[in-house]
Amino acid sequence: MTDVHDGTRSDATDQDPGQGADRDVLRAWVDGWVLSRGASAPVEEPWGFRIEVGRPNHVRRYVLPTADPAVLRELASTIDTPGAWLKVCAPADAVAPLLTDGWSIPTDEYLMATALRPTEAAPPAGYSVRSTTTGGITEVQVLAADGETAATGRIASTGSTAVFDQISTDPAHQRRGLGRLMMASLGNSAAARGATMAVLGASREGRELYLALGWTLHSPLTPAVFRPPSAA
C-alpha cells in the first residue's frame, strides 16, 4: 500500500508532460485501481508497473510514469498479446510516434489528484444517496425518486490515499448536479476512512468537472491498446 502526501502539481498540461508522474502518486493509483477492478497485485518493474487484468479485451496493463523513448519502443515492439494496454503519463503526441503497428490510442485520459476535505453533499430534491462498504471498497449510488440508479461511483482505499473509480451518471439524469454530489459523497466517505488524498484517472469529459471541483491535473495519461489486424 502507498501513502501519498501531496499529489498536486502545477507543471503538467494537456500538451506538456512536465516531469511525468510522481512514482508514489502513480503507485497509489495503481494500487487502488487493481483493488477496485479485482485485478492481480501490480508487479513493479524498473520502468513502471505491470498488472495482470485477465479480461478478454484487457488482458494485461503496463503503466509508465514517463514516455521514455527506449522503454516505450521496447515494450511496443515486444508485446504481442491482443488486448494488452499501455498507460503512459505523457501526452498522446509524445507516445504515438513510439508505437508500432497494431497499437492505437483510443482517447485522452488524465491522472488527477486532490487533497480531501469535508464537502457538503446534500442531494437535489427527488434524489437520495446510498453507500455500502466491503473490504477496502466503498460503493456509492445516487437513487432517483422511483428507486432507479441515477449515478454510481466507488472508492478503493489504500493507506492514506483513496482512488476514485467507475464514476458515471445516467444520461437521463445529467446536468442536475449529480456529478458534484457523487464526488462530494465519495470524498466524504474516503475521509471518514482515514484518507487525506484522492487520485483518479479521468476522461476528457470528467476532467472538466474535476477541475471545477478543485482537482489538479497531475499528468496526461495516454492509453494505448494492442489489437493487431489478425486479432480484429
mmCIF file of C-alpha atoms in Angstrom:
data_model
loop_
_atom_site.group_PDB
_atom_site.id
_atom_site.type_symbol
_atom_site.label_atom_id
_atom_site.label_comp_id
_atom_site.label_asym_id
_atom_site.label_seq_id
_atom_site.Cartn_x
_atom_site.Cartn_y
_atom_site.Cartn_z
ATOM 1 C CA MET A 1 0.000 0.000 0.000
ATOM 2 C CA THR A 2 1.232 3.505 -0.806
ATOM 3 C CA ASP A 3 0.649 6.705 1.111
ATOM 4 C CA VAL A 4 0.665 9.912 -0.926
ATOM 5 C CA HIS A 5 1.200 13.144 0.943
ATOM 6 C CA ASP A 6 0.983 15.643 -1.934
ATOM 7 C CA GLY A 7 -0.356 14.624 -5.311
ATOM 8 C CA THR A 8 -0.939 18.116 -6.640
ATOM 9 C CA ARG A 9 1.362 19.871 -9.075
ATOM 10 C CA SER A 10 1.300 22.808 -11.462
ATOM 11 C CA ASP A 11 3.726 21.832 -14.248
ATOM 12 C CA ALA A 12 1.501 19.407 -16.175
ATOM 13 C CA THR A 13 -0.777 20.411 -19.042
ATOM 14 C CA ASP A 14 -2.523 18.551 -21.848
ATOM 15 C CA GLN A 15 0.455 19.012 -24.159
ATOM 16 C CA ASP A 16 3.341 19.345 -21.703
ATOM 17 C CA PRO A 17 4.097 16.253 -19.608
ATOM 18 C CA GLY A 18 6.090 18.267 -17.076
ATOM 19 C CA GLN A 19 8.231 15.663 -15.344
ATOM 20 C CA GLY A 20 5.765 12.843 -15.956
ATOM 21 C CA ALA A 21 4.007 11.374 -12.927
ATOM 22 C CA ASP A 22 5.416 11.161 -9.440
ATOM 23 C CA ARG A 23 6.014 7.453 -8.896
ATOM 24 C CA ASP A 24 4.344 7.434 -5.461
ATOM 25 C CA VAL A 25 1.205 9.094 -6.840
ATOM 26 C CA LEU A 26 1.168 6.650 -9.725
ATOM 27 C CA ARG A 27 1.676 3.694 -7.374
ATOM 28 C CA ALA A 28 -1.251 4.851 -5.241
ATOM 29 C CA TRP A 29 -3.474 4.994 -8.320
ATOM 30 C CA VAL A 30 -2.294 1.575 -9.493
ATOM 31 C CA ASP A 31 -2.884 0.012 -6.062
ATOM 32 C CA GLY A 32 -6.398 1.425 -5.851
ATOM 33 C CA TRP A 33 -7.248 0.526 -9.435
ATOM 34 C CA VAL A 34 -6.364 -3.151 -9.001
ATOM 35 C CA LEU A 35 -8.365 -3.277 -5.763
ATOM 36 C CA SER A 36 -11.369 -1.649 -7.427
ATOM 37 C CA ARG A 37 -11.231 -3.865 -10.524
ATOM 38 C CA GLY A 38 -10.297 -7.148 -8.846
ATOM 39 C CA ALA A 39 -7.068 -7.438 -10.841
ATOM 40 C CA SER A 40 -3.884 -9.154 -9.703
ATOM 41 C CA ALA A 41 -1.445 -7.267 -7.498
ATOM 42 C CA PRO A 42 0.799 -4.969 -9.547
ATOM 43 C CA VAL A 43 4.338 -6.088 -10.290
ATOM 44 C CA GLU A 44 6.870 -3.278 -10.001
ATOM 45 C CA GLU A 45 9.295 -3.081 -12.907
ATOM 46 C CA PRO A 46 12.265 -0.735 -13.462
ATOM 47 C CA TRP A 47 10.138 1.197 -15.977
ATOM 48 C CA GLY A 48 6.820 1.206 -14.061
ATOM 49 C CA PHE A 49 4.135 -1.370 -13.193
ATOM 50 C CA ARG A 50 2.740 -4.480 -14.846
ATOM 51 C CA ILE A 51 -0.776 -5.688 -13.989
ATOM 52 C CA GLU A 52 -2.448 -8.948 -14.978
ATOM 53 C CA VAL A 53 -6.077 -7.964 -15.561
ATOM 54 C CA GLY A 54 -7.306 -11.171 -17.192
ATOM 55 C CA ARG A 55 -10.204 -9.862 -19.276
ATOM 56 C CA PRO A 56 -10.621 -10.699 -22.978
ATOM 57 C CA ASN A 57 -10.247 -7.089 -24.111
ATOM 58 C CA HIS A 58 -7.955 -6.071 -21.273
ATOM 59 C CA VAL A 59 -5.548 -8.912 -20.671
ATOM 60 C CA ARG A 60 -2.627 -7.014 -19.216
ATOM 61 C CA ARG A 61 -1.745 -3.432 -18.388
ATOM 62 C CA TYR A 62 1.625 -1.684 -18.409
ATOM 63 C CA VAL A 63 1.733 1.627 -16.514
ATOM 64 C CA LEU A 64 4.628 4.015 -17.124
ATOM 65 C CA PRO A 65 5.399 7.257 -15.226
ATOM 66 C CA THR A 66 7.108 8.837 -18.262
ATOM 67 C CA ALA A 67 7.313 8.394 -22.019
ATOM 68 C CA ASP A 68 10.892 7.132 -22.043
ATOM 69 C CA PRO A 69 11.548 6.528 -25.763
ATOM 70 C CA ALA A 70 13.768 3.474 -25.301
ATOM 71 C CA VAL A 71 11.353 1.816 -22.872
ATOM 72 C CA LEU A 72 8.261 2.554 -24.950
ATOM 73 C CA ARG A 73 9.831 1.350 -28.180
ATOM 74 C CA GLU A 74 10.949 -1.863 -26.489
ATOM 75 C CA LEU A 75 7.539 -2.565 -24.953
ATOM 76 C CA ALA A 76 5.601 -1.667 -28.091
ATOM 77 C CA SER A 77 7.754 -3.896 -30.273
ATOM 78 C CA THR A 78 7.844 -6.926 -27.957
ATOM 79 C CA ILE A 79 4.290 -7.058 -26.562
ATOM 80 C CA ASP A 80 2.351 -9.462 -28.768
ATOM 81 C CA THR A 81 -0.784 -10.178 -26.722
ATOM 82 C CA PRO A 82 -4.018 -8.763 -28.185
ATOM 83 C CA GLY A 83 -5.835 -6.797 -25.507
ATOM 84 C CA ALA A 84 -2.660 -5.551 -23.819
ATOM 85 C CA TRP A 85 -2.774 -1.910 -22.753
ATOM 86 C CA LEU A 86 -0.203 0.780 -22.102
ATOM 87 C CA LYS A 87 -0.982 3.679 -19.767
ATOM 88 C CA VAL A 88 1.709 6.318 -20.186
ATOM 89 C CA CYS A 89 1.972 9.516 -18.148
ATOM 90 C CA ALA A 90 2.683 11.710 -21.148
ATOM 91 C CA PRO A 91 0.626 13.433 -23.862
ATOM 92 C CA ALA A 92 -0.516 11.417 -26.848
ATOM 93 C CA ASP A 93 1.761 13.232 -29.273
ATOM 94 C CA ALA A 94 4.762 12.075 -27.245
ATOM 95 C CA VAL A 95 3.539 8.470 -27.157
ATOM 96 C CA ALA A 96 2.150 7.879 -30.655
ATOM 97 C CA PRO A 97 5.455 8.152 -32.592
ATOM 98 C CA LEU A 98 6.972 5.435 -30.390
ATOM 99 C CA LEU A 99 4.271 2.826 -31.054
ATOM 100 C CA THR A 100 4.477 0.070 -33.658
ATOM 101 C CA ASP A 101 1.828 -1.400 -35.956
ATOM 102 C CA GLY A 102 -1.184 -2.816 -34.130
ATOM 103 C CA TRP A 103 -1.228 -0.159 -31.416
ATOM 104 C CA SER A 104 -3.868 2.571 -31.249
ATOM 105 C CA ILE A 105 -4.692 5.422 -28.883
ATOM 106 C CA PRO A 106 -8.486 5.443 -28.430
ATOM 107 C CA THR A 107 -8.959 8.523 -26.251
ATOM 108 C CA ASP A 108 -7.379 11.090 -23.939
ATOM 109 C CA GLU A 109 -7.111 10.462 -20.209
ATOM 110 C CA TYR A 110 -5.603 12.324 -17.286
ATOM 111 C CA LEU A 111 -4.142 11.447 -13.888
ATOM 112 C CA MET A 112 -5.621 13.841 -11.336
ATOM 113 C CA ALA A 113 -5.262 14.343 -7.596
ATOM 114 C CA THR A 114 -6.691 16.407 -4.758
ATOM 115 C CA ALA A 115 -6.431 16.840 -1.021
ATOM 116 C CA LEU A 116 -9.584 15.625 0.700
ATOM 117 C CA ARG A 117 -11.639 17.977 2.815
ATOM 118 C CA PRO A 118 -15.210 17.830 4.204
ATOM 119 C CA THR A 119 -17.689 18.839 1.497
ATOM 120 C CA GLU A 120 -21.429 19.426 1.640
ATOM 121 C CA ALA A 121 -23.224 16.532 -0.051
ATOM 122 C CA ALA A 122 -26.936 17.361 0.034
ATOM 123 C CA PRO A 123 -28.835 15.588 -2.776
ATOM 124 C CA PRO A 124 -31.189 17.602 -5.005
ATOM 125 C CA ALA A 125 -34.914 17.198 -4.432
ATOM 126 C CA GLY A 126 -36.091 13.769 -5.517
ATOM 127 C CA TYR A 127 -32.718 12.044 -5.075
ATOM 128 C CA SER A 128 -31.039 10.132 -2.271
ATOM 129 C CA VAL A 129 -27.577 8.700 -1.647
ATOM 130 C CA ARG A 130 -26.783 5.146 -0.592
ATOM 131 C CA SER A 131 -23.334 3.759 0.192
ATOM 132 C CA THR A 132 -22.038 0.300 1.070
ATOM 133 C CA THR A 133 -18.525 -0.732 2.090
ATOM 134 C CA THR A 134 -16.966 -4.143 1.578
ATOM 135 C CA GLY A 135 -13.321 -4.568 2.417
ATOM 136 C CA GLY A 136 -11.442 -1.569 1.094
ATOM 137 C CA ILE A 137 -14.101 -0.617 -1.458
ATOM 138 C CA THR A 138 -16.992 1.788 -0.872
ATOM 139 C CA GLU A 139 -19.759 1.883 -3.489
ATOM 140 C CA VAL A 140 -21.927 5.000 -3.717
ATOM 141 C CA GLN A 141 -25.235 5.185 -5.565
ATOM 142 C CA VAL A 142 -27.447 8.190 -6.203
ATOM 143 C CA LEU A 143 -31.041 6.997 -6.454
ATOM 144 C CA ALA A 144 -33.932 8.757 -8.178
ATOM 145 C CA ALA A 145 -37.356 9.021 -6.556
ATOM 146 C CA ASP A 146 -38.512 5.873 -8.356
ATOM 147 C CA GLY A 147 -35.578 3.898 -6.953
ATOM 148 C CA GLU A 148 -33.686 3.774 -10.240
ATOM 149 C CA THR A 149 -29.925 4.303 -10.125
ATOM 150 C CA ALA A 150 -29.073 7.786 -11.413
ATOM 151 C CA ALA A 151 -25.326 7.845 -10.715
ATOM 152 C CA THR A 152 -22.676 5.465 -9.416
ATOM 153 C CA GLY A 153 -19.081 5.604 -8.234
ATOM 154 C CA ARG A 154 -16.664 3.874 -5.929
ATOM 155 C CA ILE A 155 -13.523 4.452 -3.911
ATOM 156 C CA ALA A 156 -10.758 1.985 -3.199
ATOM 157 C CA SER A 157 -8.791 2.955 -0.094
ATOM 158 C CA THR A 158 -5.056 2.247 0.007
ATOM 159 C CA GLY A 159 -3.437 3.720 3.095
ATOM 160 C CA SER A 160 -3.941 7.480 3.252
ATOM 161 C CA THR A 161 -4.967 7.621 -0.414
ATOM 162 C CA ALA A 162 -8.354 6.860 -1.953
ATOM 163 C CA VAL A 163 -8.706 6.064 -5.635
ATOM 164 C CA PHE A 164 -11.974 7.244 -7.198
ATOM 165 C CA ASP A 165 -13.174 4.886 -9.923
ATOM 166 C CA GLN A 166 -16.044 3.951 -12.250
ATOM 167 C CA ILE A 167 -17.892 7.242 -11.831
ATOM 168 C CA SER A 168 -20.871 7.698 -14.122
ATOM 169 C CA THR A 169 -24.226 9.464 -14.351
ATOM 170 C CA ASP A 170 -27.133 8.059 -16.333
ATOM 171 C CA PRO A 171 -27.788 10.307 -19.359
ATOM 172 C CA ALA A 172 -31.393 10.807 -18.254
ATOM 173 C CA HIS A 173 -30.160 12.396 -15.015
ATOM 174 C CA GLN A 174 -27.285 14.546 -16.246
ATOM 175 C CA ARG A 175 -26.965 18.296 -15.623
ATOM 176 C CA ARG A 176 -28.746 18.069 -12.287
ATOM 177 C CA GLY A 177 -25.708 18.382 -10.034
ATOM 178 C CA LEU A 178 -25.364 14.639 -9.507
ATOM 179 C CA GLY A 179 -21.722 14.584 -10.606
ATOM 180 C CA ARG A 180 -20.815 17.077 -7.907
ATOM 181 C CA LEU A 181 -22.947 15.188 -5.415
ATOM 182 C CA MET A 182 -21.199 11.933 -6.281
ATOM 183 C CA MET A 183 -17.716 13.419 -5.932
ATOM 184 C CA ALA A 184 -18.595 15.017 -2.593
ATOM 185 C CA SER A 185 -20.111 11.778 -1.304
ATOM 186 C CA LEU A 186 -17.092 9.751 -2.388
ATOM 187 C CA GLY A 187 -14.697 12.260 -0.855
ATOM 188 C CA ASN A 188 -16.532 12.340 2.462
ATOM 189 C CA SER A 189 -16.633 8.537 2.569
ATOM 190 C CA ALA A 190 -12.910 8.364 1.846
ATOM 191 C CA ALA A 191 -12.073 10.945 4.508
ATOM 192 C CA ALA A 192 -14.183 9.063 7.042
ATOM 193 C CA ARG A 193 -11.993 6.019 6.359
ATOM 194 C CA GLY A 194 -8.827 7.999 7.053
ATOM 195 C CA ALA A 195 -7.793 9.069 3.552
ATOM 196 C CA THR A 196 -6.262 12.509 3.126
ATOM 197 C CA MET A 197 -5.587 12.408 -0.627
ATOM 198 C CA ALA A 198 -7.558 11.201 -3.645
ATOM 199 C CA VAL A 199 -6.334 10.159 -7.091
ATOM 200 C CA LEU A 200 -8.221 9.191 -10.255
ATOM 201 C CA GLY A 201 -7.854 8.556 -13.948
ATOM 202 C CA ALA A 202 -10.175 10.976 -15.752
ATOM 203 C CA SER A 203 -11.729 11.069 -19.197
ATOM 204 C CA ARG A 204 -11.674 14.373 -21.083
ATOM 205 C CA GLU A 205 -15.324 14.967 -20.137
ATOM 206 C CA GLY A 206 -14.786 14.114 -16.491
ATOM 207 C CA ARG A 207 -11.654 16.226 -16.273
ATOM 208 C CA GLU A 208 -13.640 19.447 -16.715
ATOM 209 C CA LEU A 209 -15.889 18.634 -13.759
ATOM 210 C CA TYR A 210 -12.968 17.601 -11.569
ATOM 211 C CA LEU A 211 -11.004 20.768 -12.374
ATOM 212 C CA ALA A 212 -14.076 22.816 -11.433
ATOM 213 C CA LEU A 213 -14.189 20.953 -8.115
ATOM 214 C CA GLY A 214 -10.580 21.829 -7.306
ATOM 215 C CA TRP A 215 -8.780 18.720 -8.531
ATOM 216 C CA THR A 216 -5.328 19.189 -10.066
ATOM 217 C CA LEU A 217 -4.070 17.720 -13.326
ATOM 218 C CA HIS A 218 -1.090 15.640 -12.212
ATOM 219 C CA SER A 219 -0.143 14.415 -15.690
ATOM 220 C CA PRO A 220 -1.606 13.340 -19.022
ATOM 221 C CA LEU A 221 -2.367 9.597 -19.011
ATOM 222 C CA THR A 222 -2.312 8.310 -22.571
ATOM 223 C CA PRO A 223 -3.888 4.869 -23.124
ATOM 224 C CA ALA A 224 -2.819 2.624 -25.990
ATOM 225 C CA VAL A 225 -4.222 -0.809 -26.834
ATOM 226 C CA PHE A 226 -2.647 -3.573 -28.914
ATOM 227 C CA ARG A 227 -5.107 -5.023 -31.421
ATOM 228 C CA PRO A 228 -3.242 -6.408 -34.436
ATOM 229 C CA PRO A 229 -5.293 -6.878 -37.626
ATOM 230 C CA SER A 230 -5.184 -10.664 -37.243
ATOM 231 C CA ALA A 231 -6.984 -10.350 -33.881
ATOM 232 C CA ALA A 232 -9.664 -7.928 -35.069
#
